[in-house]
mmCIF file with all atom_site columns, C-alpha atoms in Angstrom:
data_model
loop_
_atom_site.group_PDB
_atom_site.id
_atom_site.type_symbol
_atom_site.label_atom_id
_atom_site.label_alt_id
_atom_site.label_comp_id
_atom_site.label_asym_id
_atom_site.label_entity_id
_atom_site.label_seq_id
_atom_site.pdbx_PDB_ins_code
_atom_site.Cartn_x
_atom_site.Cartn_y
_atom_site.Cartn_z
_atom_site.occupancy
_atom_site.B_iso_or_equiv
_atom_site.pdbx_formal_charge
_atom_site.auth_seq_id
_atom_site.auth_comp_id
_atom_site.auth_asym_id
_atom_site.auth_atom_id
_atom_site.pdbx_PDB_model_num
ATOM 1   C CA . MET A 1 1   ? -16.151 -104.663 -53.079 1.00 38.00 ? 1   MET A CA 1
ATOM 2   C CA . ALA A 1 2   ? -15.401 -105.634 -49.486 1.00 41.00 ? 2   ALA A CA 1
ATOM 3   C CA . THR A 1 3   ? -16.330 -109.158 -48.469 1.00 40.00 ? 3   THR A CA 1
ATOM 4   C CA . ALA A 1 4   ? -16.782 -110.517 -44.965 1.00 40.00 ? 4   ALA A CA 1
ATOM 5   C CA . GLN A 1 5   ? -14.909 -113.730 -44.323 1.00 42.00 ? 5   GLN A CA 1
ATOM 6   C CA . ALA A 1 6   ? -14.645 -116.014 -41.317 1.00 43.00 ? 6   ALA A CA 1
ATOM 7   C CA . THR A 1 7   ? -10.944 -115.913 -40.523 1.00 47.00 ? 7   THR A CA 1
ATOM 8   C CA . LYS A 1 8   ? -8.925  -118.364 -38.506 1.00 60.00 ? 8   LYS A CA 1
ATOM 9   C CA . ASN A 1 9   ? -5.985  -117.213 -36.417 1.00 69.00 ? 9   ASN A CA 1
ATOM 10  C CA . ASN A 1 10  ? -2.500  -118.585 -36.819 1.00 81.00 ? 10  ASN A CA 1
ATOM 11  C CA . ILE A 1 11  ? -1.784  -120.098 -33.405 1.00 85.00 ? 11  ILE A CA 1
ATOM 12  C CA . THR A 1 12  ? 1.887   -120.339 -32.427 1.00 87.00 ? 12  THR A CA 1
ATOM 13  C CA . LEU A 1 13  ? 3.333   -122.624 -29.772 1.00 89.00 ? 13  LEU A CA 1
ATOM 14  C CA . LYS A 1 14  ? 3.792   -119.580 -27.539 1.00 92.00 ? 14  LYS A CA 1
ATOM 15  C CA . GLY A 1 15  ? 0.235   -118.366 -28.129 1.00 92.00 ? 15  GLY A CA 1
ATOM 16  C CA . SER A 1 16  ? -1.263  -121.813 -27.558 1.00 93.00 ? 16  SER A CA 1
ATOM 17  C CA . THR A 1 17  ? 0.794   -122.243 -24.387 1.00 95.00 ? 17  THR A CA 1
ATOM 18  C CA . ALA A 1 18  ? -0.557  -118.940 -23.054 1.00 96.00 ? 18  ALA A CA 1
ATOM 19  C CA . ILE A 1 19  ? -4.155  -120.023 -23.780 1.00 96.00 ? 19  ILE A CA 1
ATOM 20  C CA . VAL A 1 20  ? -3.747  -123.411 -22.082 1.00 97.00 ? 20  VAL A CA 1
ATOM 21  C CA . THR A 1 21  ? -1.869  -122.010 -19.076 1.00 97.00 ? 21  THR A CA 1
ATOM 22  C CA . GLU A 1 22  ? -4.555  -119.376 -18.559 1.00 98.00 ? 22  GLU A CA 1
ATOM 23  C CA . PHE A 1 23  ? -7.234  -122.075 -18.752 1.00 98.00 ? 23  PHE A CA 1
ATOM 24  C CA . PHE A 1 24  ? -5.434  -124.102 -16.080 1.00 97.00 ? 24  PHE A CA 1
ATOM 25  C CA . GLY A 1 25  ? -5.467  -121.078 -13.777 1.00 98.00 ? 25  GLY A CA 1
ATOM 26  C CA . TYR A 1 26  ? -9.201  -120.527 -14.157 1.00 98.00 ? 26  TYR A CA 1
ATOM 27  C CA . ALA A 1 27  ? -9.972  -124.263 -13.980 1.00 98.00 ? 27  ALA A CA 1
ATOM 28  C CA . VAL A 1 28  ? -8.035  -124.722 -10.720 1.00 98.00 ? 28  VAL A CA 1
ATOM 29  C CA . ASN A 1 29  ? -9.729  -121.676 -9.192  1.00 98.00 ? 29  ASN A CA 1
ATOM 30  C CA . SER A 1 30  ? -13.132 -122.977 -10.275 1.00 97.00 ? 30  SER A CA 1
ATOM 31  C CA . ILE A 1 31  ? -12.514 -126.419 -8.756  1.00 97.00 ? 31  ILE A CA 1
ATOM 32  C CA . LEU A 1 32  ? -11.259 -124.948 -5.466  1.00 97.00 ? 32  LEU A CA 1
ATOM 33  C CA . TYR A 1 33  ? -14.388 -122.782 -5.265  1.00 97.00 ? 33  TYR A CA 1
ATOM 34  C CA . GLN A 1 34  ? -16.926 -125.400 -6.374  1.00 95.00 ? 34  GLN A CA 1
ATOM 35  C CA . ARG A 1 35  ? -15.523 -128.059 -4.034  1.00 96.00 ? 35  ARG A CA 1
ATOM 36  C CA . GLY A 1 36  ? -15.304 -125.714 -1.047  1.00 95.00 ? 36  GLY A CA 1
ATOM 37  C CA . ILE A 1 37  ? -11.550 -126.146 -0.550  1.00 96.00 ? 37  ILE A CA 1
ATOM 38  C CA . TYR A 1 38  ? -11.348 -122.423 0.217   1.00 96.00 ? 38  TYR A CA 1
ATOM 39  C CA . PRO A 1 39  ? -14.196 -120.314 1.693   1.00 95.00 ? 39  PRO A CA 1
ATOM 40  C CA . PRO A 1 40  ? -16.472 -118.650 -0.887  1.00 96.00 ? 40  PRO A CA 1
ATOM 41  C CA . GLU A 1 41  ? -15.774 -115.186 0.516   1.00 97.00 ? 41  GLU A CA 1
ATOM 42  C CA . SER A 1 42  ? -12.120 -115.554 -0.543  1.00 97.00 ? 42  SER A CA 1
ATOM 43  C CA . PHE A 1 43  ? -13.069 -115.449 -4.239  1.00 98.00 ? 43  PHE A CA 1
ATOM 44  C CA . GLU A 1 44  ? -14.015 -112.595 -6.538  1.00 97.00 ? 44  GLU A CA 1
ATOM 45  C CA . ARG A 1 45  ? -15.897 -112.680 -9.815  1.00 97.00 ? 45  ARG A CA 1
ATOM 46  C CA . LYS A 1 46  ? -14.257 -111.960 -13.178 1.00 96.00 ? 46  LYS A CA 1
ATOM 47  C CA . ASN A 1 47  ? -15.673 -112.207 -16.679 1.00 96.00 ? 47  ASN A CA 1
ATOM 48  C CA . LYS A 1 48  ? -13.860 -114.729 -18.875 1.00 96.00 ? 48  LYS A CA 1
ATOM 49  C CA . TYR A 1 49  ? -14.913 -117.127 -21.647 1.00 95.00 ? 49  TYR A CA 1
ATOM 50  C CA . GLY A 1 50  ? -18.305 -115.411 -21.637 1.00 94.00 ? 50  GLY A CA 1
ATOM 51  C CA . LEU A 1 51  ? -18.821 -116.634 -18.066 1.00 95.00 ? 51  LEU A CA 1
ATOM 52  C CA . GLY A 1 52  ? -18.645 -115.199 -14.564 1.00 95.00 ? 52  GLY A CA 1
ATOM 53  C CA . MET A 1 53  ? -15.478 -116.865 -13.267 1.00 96.00 ? 53  MET A CA 1
ATOM 54  C CA . LEU A 1 54  ? -14.482 -116.985 -9.603  1.00 96.00 ? 54  LEU A CA 1
ATOM 55  C CA . VAL A 1 55  ? -10.811 -116.434 -8.749  1.00 98.00 ? 55  VAL A CA 1
ATOM 56  C CA . THR A 1 56  ? -9.080  -116.414 -5.391  1.00 97.00 ? 56  THR A CA 1
ATOM 57  C CA . THR A 1 57  ? -8.180  -113.274 -3.473  1.00 97.00 ? 57  THR A CA 1
ATOM 58  C CA . ASP A 1 58  ? -6.030  -115.266 -1.026  1.00 97.00 ? 58  ASP A CA 1
ATOM 59  C CA . GLU A 1 59  ? -2.534  -113.824 -1.490  1.00 97.00 ? 59  GLU A CA 1
ATOM 60  C CA . GLN A 1 60  ? -0.690  -116.995 -0.482  1.00 96.00 ? 60  GLN A CA 1
ATOM 61  C CA . LEU A 1 61  ? -2.745  -119.134 -2.865  1.00 97.00 ? 61  LEU A CA 1
ATOM 62  C CA . LYS A 1 62  ? -2.344  -116.584 -5.671  1.00 96.00 ? 62  LYS A CA 1
ATOM 63  C CA . ALA A 1 63  ? 1.441   -116.617 -5.267  1.00 96.00 ? 63  ALA A CA 1
ATOM 64  C CA . TYR A 1 64  ? 1.489   -120.430 -5.276  1.00 95.00 ? 64  TYR A CA 1
ATOM 65  C CA . LEU A 1 65  ? -0.612  -120.633 -8.444  1.00 97.00 ? 65  LEU A CA 1
ATOM 66  C CA . VAL A 1 66  ? 1.471   -117.987 -10.237 1.00 96.00 ? 66  VAL A CA 1
ATOM 67  C CA . ASN A 1 67  ? 4.611   -119.997 -9.488  1.00 94.00 ? 67  ASN A CA 1
ATOM 68  C CA . VAL A 1 68  ? 3.114   -123.315 -10.651 1.00 95.00 ? 68  VAL A CA 1
ATOM 69  C CA . LEU A 1 69  ? 1.540   -121.836 -13.785 1.00 97.00 ? 69  LEU A CA 1
ATOM 70  C CA . GLN A 1 70  ? 4.792   -120.138 -14.789 1.00 95.00 ? 70  GLN A CA 1
ATOM 71  C CA . GLN A 1 71  ? 6.609   -123.462 -14.561 1.00 94.00 ? 71  GLN A CA 1
ATOM 72  C CA . ILE A 1 72  ? 3.815   -125.168 -16.521 1.00 95.00 ? 72  ILE A CA 1
ATOM 73  C CA . ASN A 1 73  ? 4.175   -122.451 -19.161 1.00 96.00 ? 73  ASN A CA 1
ATOM 74  C CA . ASP A 1 74  ? 7.915   -123.116 -19.416 1.00 94.00 ? 74  ASP A CA 1
ATOM 75  C CA . TRP A 1 75  ? 7.455   -126.888 -19.701 1.00 93.00 ? 75  TRP A CA 1
ATOM 76  C CA . MET A 1 76  ? 4.809   -126.479 -22.393 1.00 94.00 ? 76  MET A CA 1
ATOM 77  C CA . LEU A 1 77  ? 7.126   -124.273 -24.437 1.00 92.00 ? 77  LEU A CA 1
ATOM 78  C CA . GLN A 1 78  ? 9.726   -127.041 -24.160 1.00 91.00 ? 78  GLN A CA 1
ATOM 79  C CA . LYS A 1 79  ? 7.057   -129.635 -25.134 1.00 90.00 ? 79  LYS A CA 1
ATOM 80  C CA . THR A 1 80  ? 7.792   -131.671 -22.005 1.00 91.00 ? 80  THR A CA 1
ATOM 81  C CA . LEU A 1 81  ? 4.464   -131.309 -20.127 1.00 92.00 ? 81  LEU A CA 1
ATOM 82  C CA . GLN A 1 82  ? 2.204   -134.384 -20.128 1.00 94.00 ? 82  GLN A CA 1
ATOM 83  C CA . LYS A 1 83  ? -0.547  -133.664 -17.622 1.00 95.00 ? 83  LYS A CA 1
ATOM 84  C CA . LEU A 1 84  ? -1.701  -131.558 -14.692 1.00 96.00 ? 84  LEU A CA 1
ATOM 85  C CA . VAL A 1 85  ? -3.523  -133.266 -11.812 1.00 96.00 ? 85  VAL A CA 1
ATOM 86  C CA . LEU A 1 86  ? -5.367  -131.524 -8.980  1.00 97.00 ? 86  LEU A CA 1
ATOM 87  C CA . VAL A 1 87  ? -5.658  -133.885 -6.009  1.00 96.00 ? 87  VAL A CA 1
ATOM 88  C CA . VAL A 1 88  ? -8.231  -133.256 -3.261  1.00 97.00 ? 88  VAL A CA 1
ATOM 89  C CA . THR A 1 89  ? -7.240  -134.850 0.057   1.00 96.00 ? 89  THR A CA 1
ATOM 90  C CA . ALA A 1 90  ? -8.976  -135.080 3.441   1.00 95.00 ? 90  ALA A CA 1
ATOM 91  C CA . VAL A 1 91  ? -6.977  -133.100 6.016   1.00 96.00 ? 91  VAL A CA 1
ATOM 92  C CA . GLY A 1 92  ? -7.524  -135.540 8.893   1.00 90.00 ? 92  GLY A CA 1
ATOM 93  C CA . SER A 1 93  ? -7.220  -138.952 7.235   1.00 90.00 ? 93  SER A CA 1
ATOM 94  C CA . HIS A 1 94  ? -5.000  -137.857 4.295   1.00 91.00 ? 94  HIS A CA 1
ATOM 95  C CA . GLU A 1 95  ? -7.289  -139.945 2.081   1.00 93.00 ? 95  GLU A CA 1
ATOM 96  C CA . VAL A 1 96  ? -7.430  -138.948 -1.589  1.00 95.00 ? 96  VAL A CA 1
ATOM 97  C CA . LEU A 1 97  ? -11.055 -138.116 -2.433  1.00 95.00 ? 97  LEU A CA 1
ATOM 98  C CA . GLU A 1 98  ? -10.816 -136.598 -5.925  1.00 96.00 ? 98  GLU A CA 1
ATOM 99  C CA . ARG A 1 99  ? -8.332  -136.412 -8.820  1.00 97.00 ? 99  ARG A CA 1
ATOM 100 C CA . TRP A 1 100 ? -8.930  -133.841 -11.553 1.00 97.00 ? 100 TRP A CA 1
ATOM 101 C CA . VAL A 1 101 ? -6.732  -134.846 -14.490 1.00 97.00 ? 101 VAL A CA 1
ATOM 102 C CA . PHE A 1 102 ? -5.937  -132.663 -17.507 1.00 98.00 ? 102 PHE A CA 1
ATOM 103 C CA . ASP A 1 103 ? -3.899  -134.457 -20.183 1.00 97.00 ? 103 ASP A CA 1
ATOM 104 C CA . ILE A 1 104 ? -1.947  -132.333 -22.657 1.00 96.00 ? 104 ILE A CA 1
ATOM 105 C CA . VAL A 1 105 ? -1.486  -133.662 -26.179 1.00 93.00 ? 105 VAL A CA 1
ATOM 106 C CA . ASN A 1 106 ? 0.852   -131.953 -28.652 1.00 88.00 ? 106 ASN A CA 1
ATOM 107 C CA . GLU A 1 107 ? -1.135  -131.911 -31.884 1.00 84.00 ? 107 GLU A CA 1
ATOM 108 C CA . ASP A 1 108 ? 0.331   -132.303 -35.358 1.00 68.00 ? 108 ASP A CA 1
ATOM 109 C CA . ALA A 1 109 ? 0.449   -128.609 -36.175 1.00 59.00 ? 109 ALA A CA 1
ATOM 110 C CA . ASN A 1 110 ? 2.269   -127.178 -39.168 1.00 62.00 ? 110 ASN A CA 1
ATOM 111 C CA . VAL A 1 111 ? 5.811   -125.882 -38.700 1.00 58.00 ? 111 VAL A CA 1
ATOM 112 C CA . ASP A 1 112 ? 6.986   -122.424 -39.784 1.00 59.00 ? 112 ASP A CA 1
ATOM 113 C CA . GLU A 1 113 ? 10.370  -121.512 -41.247 1.00 53.00 ? 113 GLU A CA 1
ATOM 114 C CA . ARG A 1 114 ? 11.883  -121.291 -37.750 1.00 58.00 ? 114 ARG A CA 1
ATOM 115 C CA . GLY A 1 115 ? 10.689  -124.778 -36.855 1.00 55.00 ? 115 GLY A CA 1
ATOM 116 C CA . ASP A 1 116 ? 7.959   -123.533 -34.493 1.00 63.00 ? 116 ASP A CA 1
ATOM 117 C CA . ALA A 1 117 ? 4.564   -125.253 -34.390 1.00 59.00 ? 117 ALA A CA 1
ATOM 118 C CA . VAL A 1 118 ? 1.777   -123.193 -35.955 1.00 67.00 ? 118 VAL A CA 1
ATOM 119 C CA . GLY A 1 119 ? -1.897  -124.168 -35.821 1.00 74.00 ? 119 GLY A CA 1
ATOM 120 C CA . GLU A 1 120 ? -4.957  -122.551 -37.310 1.00 79.00 ? 120 GLU A CA 1
ATOM 121 C CA . LYS A 1 121 ? -8.162  -122.037 -35.380 1.00 86.00 ? 121 LYS A CA 1
ATOM 122 C CA . SER A 1 122 ? -10.365 -119.065 -34.608 1.00 89.00 ? 122 SER A CA 1
ATOM 123 C CA . ASP A 1 123 ? -10.247 -117.531 -31.156 1.00 90.00 ? 123 ASP A CA 1
ATOM 124 C CA . LYS A 1 124 ? -14.041 -117.830 -30.946 1.00 92.00 ? 124 LYS A CA 1
ATOM 125 C CA . GLU A 1 125 ? -13.916 -121.596 -31.524 1.00 94.00 ? 125 GLU A CA 1
ATOM 126 C CA . ILE A 1 126 ? -11.285 -122.048 -28.823 1.00 94.00 ? 126 ILE A CA 1
ATOM 127 C CA . GLN A 1 127 ? -13.148 -119.862 -26.323 1.00 95.00 ? 127 GLN A CA 1
ATOM 128 C CA . THR A 1 128 ? -16.398 -121.774 -26.970 1.00 96.00 ? 128 THR A CA 1
ATOM 129 C CA . GLU A 1 129 ? -14.703 -125.120 -26.293 1.00 96.00 ? 129 GLU A CA 1
ATOM 130 C CA . ILE A 1 130 ? -13.054 -123.814 -23.110 1.00 97.00 ? 130 ILE A CA 1
ATOM 131 C CA . SER A 1 131 ? -16.367 -122.352 -21.941 1.00 97.00 ? 131 SER A CA 1
ATOM 132 C CA . ALA A 1 132 ? -17.990 -125.794 -22.301 1.00 96.00 ? 132 ALA A CA 1
ATOM 133 C CA . ILE A 1 133 ? -15.413 -127.531 -20.088 1.00 96.00 ? 133 ILE A CA 1
ATOM 134 C CA . ILE A 1 134 ? -15.604 -124.745 -17.473 1.00 96.00 ? 134 ILE A CA 1
ATOM 135 C CA . ARG A 1 135 ? -19.402 -125.141 -17.413 1.00 96.00 ? 135 ARG A CA 1
ATOM 136 C CA . GLN A 1 136 ? -18.927 -128.865 -16.848 1.00 95.00 ? 136 GLN A CA 1
ATOM 137 C CA . ILE A 1 137 ? -16.578 -128.205 -13.918 1.00 94.00 ? 137 ILE A CA 1
ATOM 138 C CA . THR A 1 138 ? -19.162 -125.827 -12.458 1.00 93.00 ? 138 THR A CA 1
ATOM 139 C CA . ALA A 1 139 ? -21.889 -128.463 -12.854 1.00 94.00 ? 139 ALA A CA 1
ATOM 140 C CA . SER A 1 140 ? -19.758 -131.144 -11.165 1.00 91.00 ? 140 SER A CA 1
ATOM 141 C CA . VAL A 1 141 ? -21.406 -130.463 -7.811  1.00 85.00 ? 141 VAL A CA 1
ATOM 142 C CA . THR A 1 142 ? -24.495 -132.218 -9.191  1.00 90.00 ? 142 THR A CA 1
ATOM 143 C CA . PHE A 1 143 ? -22.764 -135.619 -9.399  1.00 90.00 ? 143 PHE A CA 1
ATOM 144 C CA . LEU A 1 144 ? -19.748 -135.473 -7.070  1.00 94.00 ? 144 LEU A CA 1
ATOM 145 C CA . PRO A 1 145 ? -20.254 -136.640 -3.466  1.00 93.00 ? 145 PRO A CA 1
ATOM 146 C CA . LEU A 1 146 ? -20.350 -133.925 -0.826  1.00 91.00 ? 146 LEU A CA 1
ATOM 147 C CA . LEU A 1 147 ? -16.960 -133.358 0.797   1.00 92.00 ? 147 LEU A CA 1
ATOM 148 C CA . GLU A 1 148 ? -18.016 -133.777 4.410   1.00 89.00 ? 148 GLU A CA 1
ATOM 149 C CA . GLU A 1 149 ? -14.633 -133.096 6.017   1.00 91.00 ? 149 GLU A CA 1
ATOM 150 C CA . GLN A 1 150 ? -12.079 -130.350 5.658   1.00 95.00 ? 150 GLN A CA 1
ATOM 151 C CA . CYS A 1 151 ? -9.959  -130.892 2.567   1.00 96.00 ? 151 CYS A CA 1
ATOM 152 C CA . THR A 1 152 ? -6.778  -129.569 1.045   1.00 96.00 ? 152 THR A CA 1
ATOM 153 C CA . PHE A 1 153 ? -5.318  -129.864 -2.444  1.00 96.00 ? 153 PHE A CA 1
ATOM 154 C CA . ASP A 1 154 ? -2.069  -130.509 -4.274  1.00 94.00 ? 154 ASP A CA 1
ATOM 155 C CA . LEU A 1 155 ? -1.080  -129.957 -7.880  1.00 95.00 ? 155 LEU A CA 1
ATOM 156 C CA . LEU A 1 156 ? 0.857   -132.787 -9.513  1.00 93.00 ? 156 LEU A CA 1
ATOM 157 C CA . VAL A 1 157 ? 2.622   -132.153 -12.798 1.00 92.00 ? 157 VAL A CA 1
ATOM 158 C CA . TYR A 1 158 ? 3.692   -134.991 -15.099 1.00 90.00 ? 158 TYR A CA 1
ATOM 159 C CA . THR A 1 159 ? 6.577   -134.258 -17.473 1.00 87.00 ? 159 THR A CA 1
ATOM 160 C CA . ASN A 1 160 ? 8.873   -136.114 -19.829 1.00 82.00 ? 160 ASN A CA 1
ATOM 161 C CA . ASP A 1 161 ? 11.952  -137.667 -18.245 1.00 76.00 ? 161 ASP A CA 1
ATOM 162 C CA . ASP A 1 162 ? 14.200  -135.076 -19.888 1.00 73.00 ? 162 ASP A CA 1
ATOM 163 C CA . ALA A 1 163 ? 12.365  -132.071 -18.405 1.00 72.00 ? 163 ALA A CA 1
ATOM 164 C CA . GLU A 1 164 ? 14.396  -129.756 -16.187 1.00 74.00 ? 164 GLU A CA 1
ATOM 165 C CA . VAL A 1 165 ? 12.800  -129.706 -12.717 1.00 71.00 ? 165 VAL A CA 1
ATOM 166 C CA . PRO A 1 166 ? 13.478  -126.753 -10.361 1.00 65.00 ? 166 PRO A CA 1
ATOM 167 C CA . VAL A 1 167 ? 15.134  -127.705 -7.070  1.00 51.00 ? 167 VAL A CA 1
ATOM 168 C CA . GLN A 1 168 ? 12.165  -126.458 -5.031  1.00 65.00 ? 168 GLN A CA 1
ATOM 169 C CA . TRP A 1 169 ? 9.891   -129.025 -6.688  1.00 64.00 ? 169 TRP A CA 1
ATOM 170 C CA . GLU A 1 170 ? 9.722   -132.489 -5.144  1.00 67.00 ? 170 GLU A CA 1
ATOM 171 C CA . GLU A 1 171 ? 8.863   -135.958 -6.392  1.00 71.00 ? 171 GLU A CA 1
ATOM 172 C CA . SER A 1 172 ? 5.428   -137.333 -5.496  1.00 70.00 ? 172 SER A CA 1
ATOM 173 C CA . ASP A 1 173 ? 3.568   -140.586 -5.933  1.00 70.00 ? 173 ASP A CA 1
ATOM 174 C CA . ALA A 1 174 ? 0.509   -140.616 -8.174  1.00 72.00 ? 174 ALA A CA 1
ATOM 175 C CA . ARG A 1 175 ? -1.913  -140.155 -5.247  1.00 83.00 ? 175 ARG A CA 1
ATOM 176 C CA . TYR A 1 176 ? -4.583  -142.457 -6.656  1.00 83.00 ? 176 TYR A CA 1
ATOM 177 C CA . ILE A 1 177 ? -7.946  -143.081 -4.998  1.00 85.00 ? 177 ILE A CA 1
ATOM 178 C CA . THR A 1 178 ? -7.414  -146.412 -3.258  1.00 81.00 ? 178 THR A CA 1
ATOM 179 C CA . ASP A 1 179 ? -10.935 -147.874 -3.291  1.00 82.00 ? 179 ASP A CA 1
ATOM 180 C CA . ASN A 1 180 ? -14.475 -147.371 -4.566  1.00 86.00 ? 180 ASN A CA 1
ATOM 181 C CA . ALA A 1 181 ? -13.322 -145.013 -7.320  1.00 89.00 ? 181 ALA A CA 1
ATOM 182 C CA . GLU A 1 182 ? -15.546 -143.791 -10.133 1.00 93.00 ? 182 GLU A CA 1
ATOM 183 C CA . GLN A 1 183 ? -14.728 -141.392 -12.925 1.00 94.00 ? 183 GLN A CA 1
ATOM 184 C CA . VAL A 1 184 ? -16.398 -138.958 -15.293 1.00 95.00 ? 184 VAL A CA 1
ATOM 185 C CA . LYS A 1 185 ? -14.785 -137.827 -18.520 1.00 95.00 ? 185 LYS A CA 1
ATOM 186 C CA . LEU A 1 186 ? -14.834 -134.079 -19.039 1.00 95.00 ? 186 LEU A CA 1
ATOM 187 C CA . ARG A 1 187 ? -14.976 -132.254 -22.335 1.00 94.00 ? 187 ARG A CA 1
ATOM 188 C CA . SER A 1 188 ? -11.794 -131.481 -24.220 1.00 96.00 ? 188 SER A CA 1
ATOM 189 C CA . PHE A 1 189 ? -10.616 -128.416 -26.085 1.00 95.00 ? 189 PHE A CA 1
ATOM 190 C CA . SER A 1 190 ? -8.043  -127.831 -28.792 1.00 94.00 ? 190 SER A CA 1
ATOM 191 C CA . THR A 1 191 ? -6.019  -124.827 -29.892 1.00 93.00 ? 191 THR A CA 1
ATOM 192 C CA . SER A 1 192 ? -4.832  -126.825 -32.953 1.00 90.00 ? 192 SER A CA 1
ATOM 193 C CA . VAL A 1 193 ? -1.355  -126.864 -31.345 1.00 91.00 ? 193 VAL A CA 1
ATOM 194 C CA . HIS A 1 194 ? -2.366  -128.432 -28.024 1.00 94.00 ? 194 HIS A CA 1
ATOM 195 C CA . LYS A 1 195 ? -5.332  -130.562 -27.020 1.00 95.00 ? 195 LYS A CA 1
ATOM 196 C CA . VAL A 1 196 ? -6.439  -130.701 -23.376 1.00 97.00 ? 196 VAL A CA 1
ATOM 197 C CA . GLU A 1 197 ? -8.525  -133.682 -22.242 1.00 97.00 ? 197 GLU A CA 1
ATOM 198 C CA . GLY A 1 198 ? -10.159 -133.638 -18.807 1.00 96.00 ? 198 GLY A CA 1
ATOM 199 C CA . LEU A 1 199 ? -11.244 -136.359 -16.391 1.00 96.00 ? 199 LEU A CA 1
ATOM 200 C CA . VAL A 1 200 ? -12.357 -136.361 -12.764 1.00 96.00 ? 200 VAL A CA 1
ATOM 201 C CA . SER A 1 201 ? -12.146 -139.482 -10.604 1.00 96.00 ? 201 SER A CA 1
ATOM 202 C CA . TYR A 1 202 ? -13.682 -139.545 -7.150  1.00 95.00 ? 202 TYR A CA 1
ATOM 203 C CA . LYS A 1 203 ? -14.375 -141.785 -4.198  1.00 91.00 ? 203 LYS A CA 1
ATOM 204 C CA . ALA A 1 204 ? -18.003 -142.851 -4.519  1.00 87.00 ? 204 ALA A CA 1
ATOM 205 C CA . SER A 1 205 ? -20.339 -142.902 -1.541  1.00 79.00 ? 205 SER A CA 1
ATOM 206 C CA . GLU A 1 206 ? -20.511 -146.315 0.080   1.00 70.00 ? 206 GLU A CA 1
ATOM 207 C CA . ASP A 1 207 ? -24.260 -146.287 0.686   1.00 60.00 ? 207 ASP A CA 1
#
């Protein structure tokens, strides 16, 4: 007799890294769209995580993100990535207005015979958790102050001291919000190999 069972997938370090890197790509695109960093007509809709996701059609931005995400992927495979930070800055004043922080925690997964981390979690569970954090990013416009001036963004990547950094990457300061900062903790998600914890800090309105 056949029996239906709820099965959990074995998640490898490589598989988990691919899931997290892909999430970062969609999360960055969502933030850039929701916060009006790029014009809405430069995005197209794609279905992902059971949601209608908006991704850029700007070729220069796409190339930049591909390059950054590939390096993030490499650092995660080497277990040297600590966090990804998207910084929103006013073009005129260069003031930091928002910091979207995604911390990466290496979870205590099991290890296979080759010494690779292996977790166990169903794809549906992971997708549901990612969907929840994407929904929260989308809803951020309800509590974040309106960006009243033209803004740009930078991606900051925190790594361990022993990480190999490509020559085209440059050192940066932390780019903190200097005054009147507030923060909202975002949801987290786990692949059972990696856990991603989100937080957005922003300059609050002075009135």
